[in-house]
CSV table of C-alpha atoms in Angstrom, one decimal:
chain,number,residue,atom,x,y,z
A,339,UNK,CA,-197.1,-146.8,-33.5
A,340,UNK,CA,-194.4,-147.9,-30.9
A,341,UNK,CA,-191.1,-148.6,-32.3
A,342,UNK,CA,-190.6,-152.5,-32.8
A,343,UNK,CA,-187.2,-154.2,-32.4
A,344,UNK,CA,-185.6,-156.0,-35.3
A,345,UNK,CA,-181.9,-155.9,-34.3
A,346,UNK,CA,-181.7,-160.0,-34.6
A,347,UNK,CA,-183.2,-160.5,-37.9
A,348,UNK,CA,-182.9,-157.1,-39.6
A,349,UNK,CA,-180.2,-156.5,-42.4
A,350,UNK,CA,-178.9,-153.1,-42.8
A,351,UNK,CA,-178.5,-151.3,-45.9
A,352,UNK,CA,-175.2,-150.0,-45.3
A,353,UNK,CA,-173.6,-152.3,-42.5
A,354,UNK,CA,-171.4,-155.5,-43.0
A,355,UNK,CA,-172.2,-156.7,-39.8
A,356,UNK,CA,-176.2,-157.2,-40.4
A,357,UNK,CA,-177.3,-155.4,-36.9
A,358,UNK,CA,-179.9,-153.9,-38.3
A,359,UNK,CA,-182.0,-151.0,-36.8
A,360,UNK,CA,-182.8,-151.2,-33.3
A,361,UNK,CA,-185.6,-148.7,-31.9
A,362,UNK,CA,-185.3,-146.6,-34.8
A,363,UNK,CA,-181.2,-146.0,-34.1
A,364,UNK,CA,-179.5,-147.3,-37.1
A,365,UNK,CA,-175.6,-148.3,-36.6
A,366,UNK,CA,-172.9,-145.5,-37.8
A,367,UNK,CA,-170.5,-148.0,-40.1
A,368,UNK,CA,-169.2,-144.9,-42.1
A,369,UNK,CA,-169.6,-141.2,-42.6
A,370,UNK,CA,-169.1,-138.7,-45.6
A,371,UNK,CA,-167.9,-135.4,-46.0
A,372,UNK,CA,-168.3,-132.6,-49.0
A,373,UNK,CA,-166.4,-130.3,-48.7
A,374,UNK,CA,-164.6,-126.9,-50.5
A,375,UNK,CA,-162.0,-125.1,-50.9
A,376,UNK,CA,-163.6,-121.8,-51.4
A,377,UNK,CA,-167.4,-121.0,-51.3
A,378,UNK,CA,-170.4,-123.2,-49.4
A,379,UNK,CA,-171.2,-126.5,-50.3
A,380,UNK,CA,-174.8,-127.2,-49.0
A,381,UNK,CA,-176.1,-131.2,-48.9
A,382,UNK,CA,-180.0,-131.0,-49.9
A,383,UNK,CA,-181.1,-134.5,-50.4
A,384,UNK,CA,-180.0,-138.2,-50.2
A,385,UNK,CA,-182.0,-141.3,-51.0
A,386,UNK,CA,-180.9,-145.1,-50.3
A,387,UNK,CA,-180.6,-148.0,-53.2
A,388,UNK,CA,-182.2,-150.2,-50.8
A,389,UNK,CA,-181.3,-153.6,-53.0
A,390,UNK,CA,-178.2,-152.5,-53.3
A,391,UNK,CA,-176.9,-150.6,-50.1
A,392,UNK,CA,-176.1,-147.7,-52.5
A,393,UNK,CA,-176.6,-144.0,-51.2
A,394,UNK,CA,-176.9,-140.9,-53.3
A,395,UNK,CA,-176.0,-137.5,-51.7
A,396,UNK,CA,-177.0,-134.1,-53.9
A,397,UNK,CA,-176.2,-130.8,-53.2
A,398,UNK,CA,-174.8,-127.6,-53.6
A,399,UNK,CA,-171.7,-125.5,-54.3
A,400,UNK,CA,-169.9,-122.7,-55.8
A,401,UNK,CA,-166.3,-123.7,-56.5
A,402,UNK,CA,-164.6,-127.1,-56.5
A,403,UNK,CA,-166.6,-129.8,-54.4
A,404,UNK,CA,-164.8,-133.0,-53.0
A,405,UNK,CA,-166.7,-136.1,-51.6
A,406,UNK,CA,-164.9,-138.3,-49.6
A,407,UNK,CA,-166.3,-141.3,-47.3
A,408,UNK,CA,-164.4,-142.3,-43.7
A,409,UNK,CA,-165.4,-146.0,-42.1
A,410,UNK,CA,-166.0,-145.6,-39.1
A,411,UNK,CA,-164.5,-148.6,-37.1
A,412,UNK,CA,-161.0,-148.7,-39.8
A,413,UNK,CA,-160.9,-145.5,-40.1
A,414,UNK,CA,-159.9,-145.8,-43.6
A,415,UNK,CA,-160.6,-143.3,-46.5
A,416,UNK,CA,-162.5,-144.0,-49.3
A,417,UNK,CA,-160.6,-141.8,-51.7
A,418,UNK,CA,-161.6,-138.3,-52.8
A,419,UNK,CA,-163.8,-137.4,-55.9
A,420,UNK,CA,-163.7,-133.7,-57.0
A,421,UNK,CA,-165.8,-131.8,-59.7
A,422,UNK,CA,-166.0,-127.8,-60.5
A,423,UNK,CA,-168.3,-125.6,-62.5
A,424,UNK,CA,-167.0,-123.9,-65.6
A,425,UNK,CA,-167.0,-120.7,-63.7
A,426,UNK,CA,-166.7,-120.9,-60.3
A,427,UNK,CA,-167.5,-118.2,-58.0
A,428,UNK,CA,-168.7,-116.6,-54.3
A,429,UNK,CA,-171.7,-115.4,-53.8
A,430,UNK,CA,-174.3,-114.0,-51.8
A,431,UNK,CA,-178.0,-114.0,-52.8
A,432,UNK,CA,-180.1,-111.0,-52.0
A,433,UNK,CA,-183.5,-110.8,-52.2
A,434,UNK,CA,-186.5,-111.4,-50.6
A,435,UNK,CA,-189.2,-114.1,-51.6
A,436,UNK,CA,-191.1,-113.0,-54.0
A,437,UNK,CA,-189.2,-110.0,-54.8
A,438,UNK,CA,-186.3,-109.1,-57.0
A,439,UNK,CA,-183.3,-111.8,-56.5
A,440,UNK,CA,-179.9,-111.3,-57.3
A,441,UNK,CA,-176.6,-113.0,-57.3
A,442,UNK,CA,-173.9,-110.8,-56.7
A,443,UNK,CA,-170.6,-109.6,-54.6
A,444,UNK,CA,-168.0,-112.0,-52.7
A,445,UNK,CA,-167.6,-112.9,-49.0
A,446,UNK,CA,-170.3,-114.5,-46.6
A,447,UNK,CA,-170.6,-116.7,-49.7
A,448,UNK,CA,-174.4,-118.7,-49.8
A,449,UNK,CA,-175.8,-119.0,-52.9
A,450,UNK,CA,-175.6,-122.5,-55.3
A,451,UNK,CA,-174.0,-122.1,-58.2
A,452,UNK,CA,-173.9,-125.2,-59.8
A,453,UNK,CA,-174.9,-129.0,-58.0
A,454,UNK,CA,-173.2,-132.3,-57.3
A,455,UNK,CA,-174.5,-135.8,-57.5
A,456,UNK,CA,-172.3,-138.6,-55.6
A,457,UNK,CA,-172.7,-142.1,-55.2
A,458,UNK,CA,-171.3,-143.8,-52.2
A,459,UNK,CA,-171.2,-147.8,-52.2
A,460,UNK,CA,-172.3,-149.6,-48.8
A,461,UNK,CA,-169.0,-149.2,-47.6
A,462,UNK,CA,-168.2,-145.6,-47.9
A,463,UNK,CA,-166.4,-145.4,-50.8
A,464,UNK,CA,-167.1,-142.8,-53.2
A,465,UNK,CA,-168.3,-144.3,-56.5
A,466,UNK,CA,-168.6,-141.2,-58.8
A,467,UNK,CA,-169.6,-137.7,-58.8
A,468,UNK,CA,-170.7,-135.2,-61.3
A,469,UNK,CA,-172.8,-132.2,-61.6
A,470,UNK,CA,-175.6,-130.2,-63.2
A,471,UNK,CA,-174.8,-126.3,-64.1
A,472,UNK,CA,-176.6,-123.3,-65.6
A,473,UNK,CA,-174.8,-121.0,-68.4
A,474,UNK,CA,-175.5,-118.2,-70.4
A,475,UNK,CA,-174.0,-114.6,-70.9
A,476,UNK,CA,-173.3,-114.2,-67.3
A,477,UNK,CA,-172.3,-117.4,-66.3
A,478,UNK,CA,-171.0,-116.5,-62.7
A,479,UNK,CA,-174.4,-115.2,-61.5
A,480,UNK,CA,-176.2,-118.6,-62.8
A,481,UNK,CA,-177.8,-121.0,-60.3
A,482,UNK,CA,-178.6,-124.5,-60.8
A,483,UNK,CA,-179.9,-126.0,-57.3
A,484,UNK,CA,-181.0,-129.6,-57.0
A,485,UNK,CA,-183.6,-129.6,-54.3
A,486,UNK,CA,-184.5,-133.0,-54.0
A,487,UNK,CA,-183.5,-136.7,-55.0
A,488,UNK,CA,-185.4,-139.9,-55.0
A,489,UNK,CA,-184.2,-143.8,-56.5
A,490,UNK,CA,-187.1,-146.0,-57.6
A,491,UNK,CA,-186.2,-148.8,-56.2
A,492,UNK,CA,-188.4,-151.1,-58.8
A,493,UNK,CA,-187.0,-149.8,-61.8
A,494,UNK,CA,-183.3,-148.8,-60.1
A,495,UNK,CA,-183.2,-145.2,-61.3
A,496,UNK,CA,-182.7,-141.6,-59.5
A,497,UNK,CA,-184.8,-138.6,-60.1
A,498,UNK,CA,-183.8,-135.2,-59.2
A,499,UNK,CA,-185.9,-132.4,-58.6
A,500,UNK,CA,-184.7,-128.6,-58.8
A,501,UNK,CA,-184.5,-125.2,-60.9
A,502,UNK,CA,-182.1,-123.3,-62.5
A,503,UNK,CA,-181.7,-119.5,-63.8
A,504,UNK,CA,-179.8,-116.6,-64.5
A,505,UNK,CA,-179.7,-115.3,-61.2
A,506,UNK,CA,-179.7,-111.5,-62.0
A,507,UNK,CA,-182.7,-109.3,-62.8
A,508,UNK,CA,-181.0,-106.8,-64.7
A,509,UNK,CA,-179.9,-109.5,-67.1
A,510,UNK,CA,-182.4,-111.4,-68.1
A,511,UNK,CA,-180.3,-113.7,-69.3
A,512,UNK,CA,-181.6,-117.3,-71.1
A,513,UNK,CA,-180.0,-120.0,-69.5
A,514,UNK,CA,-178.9,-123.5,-70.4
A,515,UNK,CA,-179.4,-126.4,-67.8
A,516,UNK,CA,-176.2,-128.5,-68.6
A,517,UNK,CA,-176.3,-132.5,-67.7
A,518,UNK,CA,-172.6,-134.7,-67.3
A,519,UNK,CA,-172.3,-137.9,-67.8
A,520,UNK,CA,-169.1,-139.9,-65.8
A,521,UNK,CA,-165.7,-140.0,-67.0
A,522,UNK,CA,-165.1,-144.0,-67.1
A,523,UNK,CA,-161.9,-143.2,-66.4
A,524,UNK,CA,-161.8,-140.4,-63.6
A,525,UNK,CA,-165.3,-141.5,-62.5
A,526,UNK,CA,-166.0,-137.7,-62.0
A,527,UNK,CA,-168.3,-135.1,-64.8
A,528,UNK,CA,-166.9,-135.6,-68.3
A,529,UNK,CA,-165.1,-132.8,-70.0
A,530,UNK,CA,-168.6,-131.6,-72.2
A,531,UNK,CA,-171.7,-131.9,-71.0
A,532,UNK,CA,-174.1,-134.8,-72.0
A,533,UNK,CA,-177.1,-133.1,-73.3
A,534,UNK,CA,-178.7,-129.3,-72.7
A,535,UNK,CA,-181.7,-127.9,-71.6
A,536,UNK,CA,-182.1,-124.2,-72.9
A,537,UNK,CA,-184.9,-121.7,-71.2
A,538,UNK,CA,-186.7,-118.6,-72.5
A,539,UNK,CA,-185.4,-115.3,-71.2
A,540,UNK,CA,-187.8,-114.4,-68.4
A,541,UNK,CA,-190.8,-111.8,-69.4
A,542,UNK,CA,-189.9,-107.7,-68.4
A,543,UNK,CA,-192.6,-108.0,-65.5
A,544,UNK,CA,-190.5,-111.4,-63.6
A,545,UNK,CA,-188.8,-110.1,-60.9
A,546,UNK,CA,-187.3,-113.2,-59.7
């Protein structure tokens, strides 16, 4: 159960310079940030391609989101990729688990309101990035949180895992999960979503 080292023959994923790991410490060849201009932006997962020296960072955020990778050793920038929700806003989840939750007021801002995928090449560079939201009547108090991310390395696809709602018990509100494919062009979410995933309004006794 000892760590084992295979610095000389070992390839990284993610490095050009083929060191490898070495005891477990795995070479820093280029960082990422996401950041905002207004609201949190929370990372919740990443998975590797490991054929391909691909990673995949998910999160969440509330406003705009930009994802932008830094090499370490240049310190060149890969360029900045930036995607919104159709209604952005701050806000601060109440609630306790299991209880009546709610999505309301501005300031102290923590709740996701919508959540980014981004693809980063082995190099740093942003590839794409788009996004997953909830609508519905009351668009502003939606959450759609992406929890967790996986890539089959076999069959070379992601899978996300997470939930979505309406965010308000008052409401009760039947949101639509909407999917974006990438803008060729701006390699961020296209303009209309790809396809929809609608939900039943939760029952009178849900107090979640």
């Amino acid at each position: 159960t000892a760590w084992e080292d295979k610095s000389t023959s070992a390839v990284s994923c993610i490095s050009e310079y083929s060191r490898g790991f070495l005891y477990g410490s795995h070479d820093a060849v280029w960082g990422v940030q996401a950041g905002s201009t207004a609201g949190s932006v929370h990372v919740t997962s990443m998975t590797v391609d490991e054929n391909q020296g691909e990673v995949y960072v998910v999160g969440t955020m509330q406003t705009d989101v930009s994802v932008e990778g830094k090499h370490l050793l240049t310190e060149l920038m890969g360029g900045a990729l930036s995607v919104s929700p159709a209604t952005a806003a701050t806000a601060t989840c109440t609630g306790a688990a299991q209880a009546r939750h709610d999505i309301a007021g501005v300031g102290n801002a923590d709740c996701g309101r919508a959540s980014f995928i981004s693809k980063m090449d082995k190099d740093g560079k942003a590839v794409w990035l788009t996004k997953i939201e909830s609508r519905g009547a009351t668009d502003a108090k939606h959450q759609a949180v992406i929890t967790d991310a996986s890539f089959d390395q076999t069959n070379s696809e992601l899978y996300l895992v997470g939930y979505f709602g309406d965010g308000d018990h008052t409401v009760r509100d039947a949101p639509t999960l909407h999917l974006f494919d990438i803008d060729a062009t701006t390699r961020t979410a296209a303009a209309a979503a790809a396809t929809t995933l609608a939900a039943n309004t939760l029952q009178i006794n849900n107090l979640v």
